[in-house]
mmCIF file of C-alpha atoms in Angstrom:
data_model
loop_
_atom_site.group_PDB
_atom_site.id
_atom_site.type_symbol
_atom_site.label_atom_id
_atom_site.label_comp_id
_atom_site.label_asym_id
_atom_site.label_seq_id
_atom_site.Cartn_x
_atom_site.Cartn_y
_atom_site.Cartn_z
ATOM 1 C CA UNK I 1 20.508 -4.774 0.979
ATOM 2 C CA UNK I 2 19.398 -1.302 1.887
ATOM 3 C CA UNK I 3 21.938 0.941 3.684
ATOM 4 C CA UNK I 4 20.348 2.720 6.771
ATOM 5 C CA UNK I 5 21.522 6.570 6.932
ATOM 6 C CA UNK I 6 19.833 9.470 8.467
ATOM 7 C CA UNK I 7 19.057 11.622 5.826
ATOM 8 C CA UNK I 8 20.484 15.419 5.939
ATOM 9 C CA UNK I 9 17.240 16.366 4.318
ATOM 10 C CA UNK I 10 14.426 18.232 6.580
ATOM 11 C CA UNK I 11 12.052 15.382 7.966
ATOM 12 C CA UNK I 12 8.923 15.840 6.426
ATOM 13 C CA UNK I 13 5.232 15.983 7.914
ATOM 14 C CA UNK I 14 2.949 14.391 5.995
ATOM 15 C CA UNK I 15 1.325 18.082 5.676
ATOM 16 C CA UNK I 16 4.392 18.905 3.177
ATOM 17 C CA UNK I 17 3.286 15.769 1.305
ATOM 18 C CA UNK I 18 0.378 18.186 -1.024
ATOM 19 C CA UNK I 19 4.271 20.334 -1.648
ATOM 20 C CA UNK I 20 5.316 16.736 -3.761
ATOM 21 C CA UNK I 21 5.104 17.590 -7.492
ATOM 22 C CA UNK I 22 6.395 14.085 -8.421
ATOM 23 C CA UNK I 23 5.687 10.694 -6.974
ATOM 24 C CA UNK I 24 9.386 10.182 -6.868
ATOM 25 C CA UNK I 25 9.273 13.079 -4.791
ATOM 26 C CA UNK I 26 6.513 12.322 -2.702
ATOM 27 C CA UNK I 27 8.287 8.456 -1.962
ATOM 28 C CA UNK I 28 11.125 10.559 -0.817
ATOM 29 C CA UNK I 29 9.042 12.504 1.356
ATOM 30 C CA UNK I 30 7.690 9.626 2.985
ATOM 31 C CA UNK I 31 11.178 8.281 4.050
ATOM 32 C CA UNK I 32 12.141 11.343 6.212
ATOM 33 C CA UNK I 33 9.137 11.838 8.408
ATOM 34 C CA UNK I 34 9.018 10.879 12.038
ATOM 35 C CA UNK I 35 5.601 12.666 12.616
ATOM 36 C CA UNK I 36 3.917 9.415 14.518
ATOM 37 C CA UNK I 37 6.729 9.207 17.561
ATOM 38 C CA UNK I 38 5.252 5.557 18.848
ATOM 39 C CA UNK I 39 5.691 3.844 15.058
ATOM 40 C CA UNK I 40 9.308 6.034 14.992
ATOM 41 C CA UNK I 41 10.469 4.211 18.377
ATOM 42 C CA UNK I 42 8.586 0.880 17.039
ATOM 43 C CA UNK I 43 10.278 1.036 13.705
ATOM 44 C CA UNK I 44 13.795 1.955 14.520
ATOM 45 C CA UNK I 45 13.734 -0.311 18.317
ATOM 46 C CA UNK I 46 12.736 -3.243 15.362
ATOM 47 C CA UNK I 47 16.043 -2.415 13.052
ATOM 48 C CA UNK I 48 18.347 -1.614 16.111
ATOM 49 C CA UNK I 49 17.588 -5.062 18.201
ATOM 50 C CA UNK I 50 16.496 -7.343 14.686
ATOM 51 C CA UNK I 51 15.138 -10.501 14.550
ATOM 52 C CA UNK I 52 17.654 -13.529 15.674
ATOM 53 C CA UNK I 53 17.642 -14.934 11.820
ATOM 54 C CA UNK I 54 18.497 -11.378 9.920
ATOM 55 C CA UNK I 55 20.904 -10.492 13.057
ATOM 56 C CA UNK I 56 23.771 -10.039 10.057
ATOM 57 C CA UNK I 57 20.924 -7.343 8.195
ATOM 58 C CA UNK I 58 20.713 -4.045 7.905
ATOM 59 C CA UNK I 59 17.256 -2.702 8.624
ATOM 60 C CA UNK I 60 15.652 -0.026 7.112
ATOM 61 C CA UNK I 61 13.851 1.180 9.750
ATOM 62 C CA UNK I 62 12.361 3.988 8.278
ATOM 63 C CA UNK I 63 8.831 4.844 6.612
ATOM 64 C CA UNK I 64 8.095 3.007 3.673
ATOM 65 C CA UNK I 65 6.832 4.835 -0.189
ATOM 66 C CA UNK I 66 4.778 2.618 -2.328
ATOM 67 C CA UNK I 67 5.772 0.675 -4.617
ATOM 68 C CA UNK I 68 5.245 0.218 -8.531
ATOM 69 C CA UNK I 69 5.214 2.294 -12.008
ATOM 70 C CA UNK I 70 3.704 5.336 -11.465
ATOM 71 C CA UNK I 71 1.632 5.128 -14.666
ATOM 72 C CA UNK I 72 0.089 2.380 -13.234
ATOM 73 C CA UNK I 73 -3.905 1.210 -13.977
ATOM 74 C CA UNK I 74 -4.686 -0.638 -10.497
ATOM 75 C CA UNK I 75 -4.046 0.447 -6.606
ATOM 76 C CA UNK I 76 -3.552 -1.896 -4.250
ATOM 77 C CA UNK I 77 -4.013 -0.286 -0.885
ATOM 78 C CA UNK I 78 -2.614 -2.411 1.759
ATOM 79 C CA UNK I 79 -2.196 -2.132 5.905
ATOM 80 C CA UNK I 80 1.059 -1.027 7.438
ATOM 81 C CA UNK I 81 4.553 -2.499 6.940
ATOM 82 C CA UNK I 82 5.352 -5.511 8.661
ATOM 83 C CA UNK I 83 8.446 -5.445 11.371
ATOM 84 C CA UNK I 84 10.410 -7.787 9.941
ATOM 85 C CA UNK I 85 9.538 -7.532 6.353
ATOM 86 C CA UNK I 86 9.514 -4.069 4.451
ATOM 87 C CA UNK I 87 10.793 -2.501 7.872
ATOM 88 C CA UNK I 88 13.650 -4.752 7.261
ATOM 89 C CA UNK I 89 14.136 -4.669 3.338
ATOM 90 C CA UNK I 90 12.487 -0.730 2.696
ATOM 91 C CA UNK I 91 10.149 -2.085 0.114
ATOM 92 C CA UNK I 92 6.350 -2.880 0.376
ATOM 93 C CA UNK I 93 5.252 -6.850 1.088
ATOM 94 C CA UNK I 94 8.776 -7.699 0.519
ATOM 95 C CA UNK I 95 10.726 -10.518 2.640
ATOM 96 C CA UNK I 96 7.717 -11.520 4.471
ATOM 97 C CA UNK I 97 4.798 -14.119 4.430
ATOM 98 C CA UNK I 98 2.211 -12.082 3.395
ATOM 99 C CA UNK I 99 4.636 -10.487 0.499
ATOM 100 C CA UNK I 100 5.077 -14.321 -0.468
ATOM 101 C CA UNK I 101 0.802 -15.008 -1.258
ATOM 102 C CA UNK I 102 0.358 -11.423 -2.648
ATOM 103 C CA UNK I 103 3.085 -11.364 -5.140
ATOM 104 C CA UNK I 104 2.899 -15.019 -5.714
ATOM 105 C CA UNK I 105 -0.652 -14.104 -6.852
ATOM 106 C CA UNK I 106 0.329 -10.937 -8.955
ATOM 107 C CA UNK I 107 2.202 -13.455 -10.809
ATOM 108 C CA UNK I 108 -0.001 -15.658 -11.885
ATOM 109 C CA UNK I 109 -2.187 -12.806 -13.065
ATOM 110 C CA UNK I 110 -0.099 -11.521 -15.344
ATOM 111 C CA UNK I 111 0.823 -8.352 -13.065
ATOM 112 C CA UNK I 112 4.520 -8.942 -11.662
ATOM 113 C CA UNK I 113 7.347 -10.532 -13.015
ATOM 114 C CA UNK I 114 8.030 -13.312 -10.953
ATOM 115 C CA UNK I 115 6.381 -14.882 -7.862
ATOM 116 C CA UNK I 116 8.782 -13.957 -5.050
ATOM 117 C CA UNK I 117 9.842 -10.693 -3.158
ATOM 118 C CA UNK I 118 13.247 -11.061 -1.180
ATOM 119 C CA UNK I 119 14.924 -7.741 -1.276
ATOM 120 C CA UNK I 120 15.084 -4.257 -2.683
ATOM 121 C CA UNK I 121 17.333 -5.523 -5.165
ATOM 122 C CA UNK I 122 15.654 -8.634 -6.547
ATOM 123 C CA UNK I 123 14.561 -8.106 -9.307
ATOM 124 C CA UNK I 124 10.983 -7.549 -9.081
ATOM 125 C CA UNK I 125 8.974 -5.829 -10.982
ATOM 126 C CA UNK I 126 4.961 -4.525 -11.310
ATOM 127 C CA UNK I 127 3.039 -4.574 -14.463
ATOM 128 C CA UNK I 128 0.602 -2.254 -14.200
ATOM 129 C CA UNK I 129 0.205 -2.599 -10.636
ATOM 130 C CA UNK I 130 1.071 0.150 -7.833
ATOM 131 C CA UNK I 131 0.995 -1.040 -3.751
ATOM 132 C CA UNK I 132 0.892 1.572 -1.188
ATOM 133 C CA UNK I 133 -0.338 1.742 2.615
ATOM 134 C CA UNK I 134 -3.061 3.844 4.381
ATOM 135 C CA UNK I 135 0.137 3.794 7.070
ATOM 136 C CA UNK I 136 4.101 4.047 5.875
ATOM 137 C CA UNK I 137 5.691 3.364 9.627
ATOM 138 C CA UNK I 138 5.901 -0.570 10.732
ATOM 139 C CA UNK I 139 3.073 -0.598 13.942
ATOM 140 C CA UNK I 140 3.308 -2.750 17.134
ATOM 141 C CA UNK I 141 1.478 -6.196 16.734
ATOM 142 C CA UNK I 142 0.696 -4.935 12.856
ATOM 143 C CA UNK I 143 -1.947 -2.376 14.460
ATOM 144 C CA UNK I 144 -1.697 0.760 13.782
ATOM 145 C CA UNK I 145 -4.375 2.928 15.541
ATOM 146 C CA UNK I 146 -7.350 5.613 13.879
ATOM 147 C CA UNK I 147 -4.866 8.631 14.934
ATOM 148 C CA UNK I 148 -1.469 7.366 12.632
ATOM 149 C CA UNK I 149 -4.217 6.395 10.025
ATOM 150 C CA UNK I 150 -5.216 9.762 10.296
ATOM 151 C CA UNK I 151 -1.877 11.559 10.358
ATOM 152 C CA UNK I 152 -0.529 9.443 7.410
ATOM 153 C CA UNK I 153 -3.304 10.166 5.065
ATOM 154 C CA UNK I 154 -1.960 13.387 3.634
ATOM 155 C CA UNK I 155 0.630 10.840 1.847
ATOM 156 C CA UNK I 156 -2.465 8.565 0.403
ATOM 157 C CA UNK I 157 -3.617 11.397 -0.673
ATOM 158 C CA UNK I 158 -1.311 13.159 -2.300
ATOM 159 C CA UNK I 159 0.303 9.573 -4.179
ATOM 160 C CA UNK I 160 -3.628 8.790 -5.665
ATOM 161 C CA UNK I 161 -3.835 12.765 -6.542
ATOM 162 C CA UNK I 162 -0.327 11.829 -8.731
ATOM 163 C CA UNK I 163 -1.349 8.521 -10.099
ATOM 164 C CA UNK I 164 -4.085 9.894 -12.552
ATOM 165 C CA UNK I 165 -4.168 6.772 -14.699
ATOM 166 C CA UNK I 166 -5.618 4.480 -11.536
ATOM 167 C CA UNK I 167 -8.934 3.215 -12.654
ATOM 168 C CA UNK I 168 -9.118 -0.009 -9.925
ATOM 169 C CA UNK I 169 -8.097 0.204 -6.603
ATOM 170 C CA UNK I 170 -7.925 -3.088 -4.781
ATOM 171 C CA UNK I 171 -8.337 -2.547 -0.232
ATOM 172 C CA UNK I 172 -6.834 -5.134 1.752
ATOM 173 C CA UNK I 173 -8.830 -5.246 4.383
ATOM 174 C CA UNK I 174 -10.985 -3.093 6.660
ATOM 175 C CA UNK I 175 -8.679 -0.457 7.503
ATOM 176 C CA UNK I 176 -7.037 0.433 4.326
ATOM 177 C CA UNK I 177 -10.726 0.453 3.266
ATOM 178 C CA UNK I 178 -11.698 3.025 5.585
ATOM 179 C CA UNK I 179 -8.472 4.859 4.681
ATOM 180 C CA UNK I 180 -9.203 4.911 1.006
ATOM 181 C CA UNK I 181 -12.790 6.384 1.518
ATOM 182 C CA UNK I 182 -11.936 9.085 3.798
ATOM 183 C CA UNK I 183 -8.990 10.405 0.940
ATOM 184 C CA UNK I 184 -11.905 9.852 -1.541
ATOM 185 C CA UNK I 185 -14.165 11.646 0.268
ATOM 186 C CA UNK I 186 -11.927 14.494 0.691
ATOM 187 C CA UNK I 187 -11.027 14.349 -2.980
ATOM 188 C CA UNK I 188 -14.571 15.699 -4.015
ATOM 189 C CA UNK I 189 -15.814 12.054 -5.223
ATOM 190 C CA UNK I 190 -19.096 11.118 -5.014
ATOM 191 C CA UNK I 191 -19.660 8.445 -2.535
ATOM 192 C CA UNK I 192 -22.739 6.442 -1.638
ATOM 193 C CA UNK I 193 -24.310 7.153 1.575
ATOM 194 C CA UNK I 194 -24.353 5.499 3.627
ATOM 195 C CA UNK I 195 -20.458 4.962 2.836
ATOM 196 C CA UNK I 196 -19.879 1.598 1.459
ATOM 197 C CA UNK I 197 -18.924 -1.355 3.802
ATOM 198 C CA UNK I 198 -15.998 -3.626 3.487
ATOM 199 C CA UNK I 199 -16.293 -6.903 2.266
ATOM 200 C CA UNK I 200 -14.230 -9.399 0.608
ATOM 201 C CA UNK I 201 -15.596 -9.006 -3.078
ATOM 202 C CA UNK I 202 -17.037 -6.007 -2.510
ATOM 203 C CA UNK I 203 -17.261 -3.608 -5.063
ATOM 204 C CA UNK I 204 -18.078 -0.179 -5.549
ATOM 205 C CA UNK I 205 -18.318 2.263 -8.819
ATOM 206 C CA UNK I 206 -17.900 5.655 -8.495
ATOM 207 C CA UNK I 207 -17.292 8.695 -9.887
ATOM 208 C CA UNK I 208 -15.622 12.281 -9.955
ATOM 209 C CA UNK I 209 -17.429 15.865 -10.884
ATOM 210 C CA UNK I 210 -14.360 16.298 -13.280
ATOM 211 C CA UNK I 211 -15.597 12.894 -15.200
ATOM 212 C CA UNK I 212 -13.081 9.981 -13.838
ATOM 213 C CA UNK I 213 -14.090 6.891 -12.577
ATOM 214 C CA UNK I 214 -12.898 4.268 -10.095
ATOM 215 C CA UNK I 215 -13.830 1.321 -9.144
ATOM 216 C CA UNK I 216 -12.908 0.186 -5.553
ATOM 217 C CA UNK I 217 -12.663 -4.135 -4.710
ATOM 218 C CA UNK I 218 -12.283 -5.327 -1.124
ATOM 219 C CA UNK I 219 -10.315 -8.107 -0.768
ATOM 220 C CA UNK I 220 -9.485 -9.881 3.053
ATOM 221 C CA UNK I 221 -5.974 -8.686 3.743
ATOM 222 C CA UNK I 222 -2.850 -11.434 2.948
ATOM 223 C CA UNK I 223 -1.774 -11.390 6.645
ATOM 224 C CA UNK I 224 -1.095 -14.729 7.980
ATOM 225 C CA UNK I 225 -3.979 -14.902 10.590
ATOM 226 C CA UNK I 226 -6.212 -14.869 7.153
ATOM 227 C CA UNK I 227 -3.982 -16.707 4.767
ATOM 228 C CA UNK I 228 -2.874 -19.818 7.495
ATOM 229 C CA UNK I 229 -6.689 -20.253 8.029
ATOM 230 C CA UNK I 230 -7.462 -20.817 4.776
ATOM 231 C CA UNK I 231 -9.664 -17.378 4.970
ATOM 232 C CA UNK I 232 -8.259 -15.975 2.527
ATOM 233 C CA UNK I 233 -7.011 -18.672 0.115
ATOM 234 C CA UNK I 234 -4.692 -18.320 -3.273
ATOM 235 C CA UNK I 235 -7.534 -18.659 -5.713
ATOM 236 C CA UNK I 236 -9.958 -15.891 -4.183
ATOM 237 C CA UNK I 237 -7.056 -13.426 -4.589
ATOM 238 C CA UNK I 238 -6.167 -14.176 -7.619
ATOM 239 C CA UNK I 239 -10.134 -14.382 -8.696
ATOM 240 C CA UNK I 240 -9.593 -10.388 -7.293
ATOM 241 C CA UNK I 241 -6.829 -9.415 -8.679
ATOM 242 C CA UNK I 242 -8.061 -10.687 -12.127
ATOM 243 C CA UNK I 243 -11.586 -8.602 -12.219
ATOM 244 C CA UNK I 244 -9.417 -6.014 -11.225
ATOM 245 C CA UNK I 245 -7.141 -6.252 -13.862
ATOM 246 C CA UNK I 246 -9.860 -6.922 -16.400
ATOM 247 C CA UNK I 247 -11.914 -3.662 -14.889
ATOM 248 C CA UNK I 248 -8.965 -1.665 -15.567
ATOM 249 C CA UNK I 249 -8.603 -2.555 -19.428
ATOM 250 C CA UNK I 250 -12.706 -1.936 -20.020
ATOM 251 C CA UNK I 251 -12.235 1.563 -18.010
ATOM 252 C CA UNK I 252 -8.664 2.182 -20.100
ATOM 253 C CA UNK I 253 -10.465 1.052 -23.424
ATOM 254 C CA UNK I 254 -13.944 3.810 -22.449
ATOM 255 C CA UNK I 255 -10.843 6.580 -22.249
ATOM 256 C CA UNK I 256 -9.699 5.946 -25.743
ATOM 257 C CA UNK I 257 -13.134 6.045 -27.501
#
């Protein structure tokens, strides 16, 4: 189980985050800043006081990096971290309900290792697959507002600027999708106007001046309001995460001819 301890380190603003020459770097980044001070009271009032069944836990309680090899082919963008979940175990979708359907359905894709995410230390591992958040702080009721979205996004950013080998990113939900098009947009790629709306199974194409291309797949968001209502069930995810993971290959396979 993560330790919790203050690092000595300068907290960081996510305006130091385009200073990360590393994603290793840039995940440590992430950790130390306190930039948003309602999620930084949220997240650390969450560790101090704890949930009645992890009362013998120590929380993380602090910003959470993404997760997954950095040479990764496929994004998934995601929401914020939950309270009680990667608040409480410092790694994304992990020891939570949503964690549970995503990962169980990374699994039987062919993209994780096993179908369950418990702890730091599990065991777990991405294939090919990187998760990150439009919002690294834990939010009250799981809602963070425009204005964190906003001051996080220098970490988005910077972590797709470092992942050069993305070819698919896959948005749960409306307002990592919104997230993802506004670092686009300020990345120089070419987006359709008007901008693109989200949609589960939406997809759009696009591409940069310097000759990449990305495709982008909405899928509803594996929060338990979708997931209990049968929403957003097993089989569409999985039906997403496979054209993702098939897009990927045909866009890795283009590079190499």
């Amino acid at each position: 189980m993560p330790t919790r301890v203050r690092s000595t380190r300068p907290e960081a603003a996510p305006s130091a985050a385009g200073r990360a020459r590393t994603v290793p770097e840039l995940d440590a980044l992430i950790t130390t800043c306190r930039a948003c001070p309602r999620l930084v009271a949220w997240r650390e009032e969450v560790a101090r006081v704890k949930r009645a069944s992890f009362a013998d836990q120590t929380y993380w309680g602090k910003p959470i990096p993404g997760f997954g090899p950095v040479d990764a082919s496929i994004l998934i963008v995601g929401l914020a971290p939950a309270a009680h979940g990667a608040n409480r175990t410092g790694r994304m979708f992990t020891g939570d309900r949503s964690g549970d359907v995503l990962f169980a359905a990374l699994h039987a894709v062919g993209l994780a290792n096993q179908p369950t995410a418990t702890a730091i230390d599990d065991g777990l591992e991405l294939v090919d697959v990187r998760i990150s958040s439009p919002v690294h702080c834990a939010p009250p009721d799981n809602k963070p507002t425009p204005d964190e979205r906003r001051t996080c996004s220098p970490f988005l950013a910077r972590e797709f600027e470092l992942l050069p080998t993305v070819r698919v990113a896959v948005v749960l939900g409306g307002f990592g999708w919104q997230a993802l098009f506004s670092v686009l947009t300020e990345g120089g790629w070419t987006i359709p106007r008007p901008r693109p709306k989200f949609g589960h199974g939406a997809r759009v194409d696009l591409r940069h001046p310097d000759g990449r291309r990305l495709t982008v797949l909405g899928c509803f968001h594996v929060s338990q309001q979708n997931t209990f209502t049968g929403r957003l069930t097993p089989a569409m995810l999985e039906e997403v995460l496979r054209d993702a993971r098939r897009i990927a290959a045909e866009r890795t396979m283009e590079g190499a001819t």
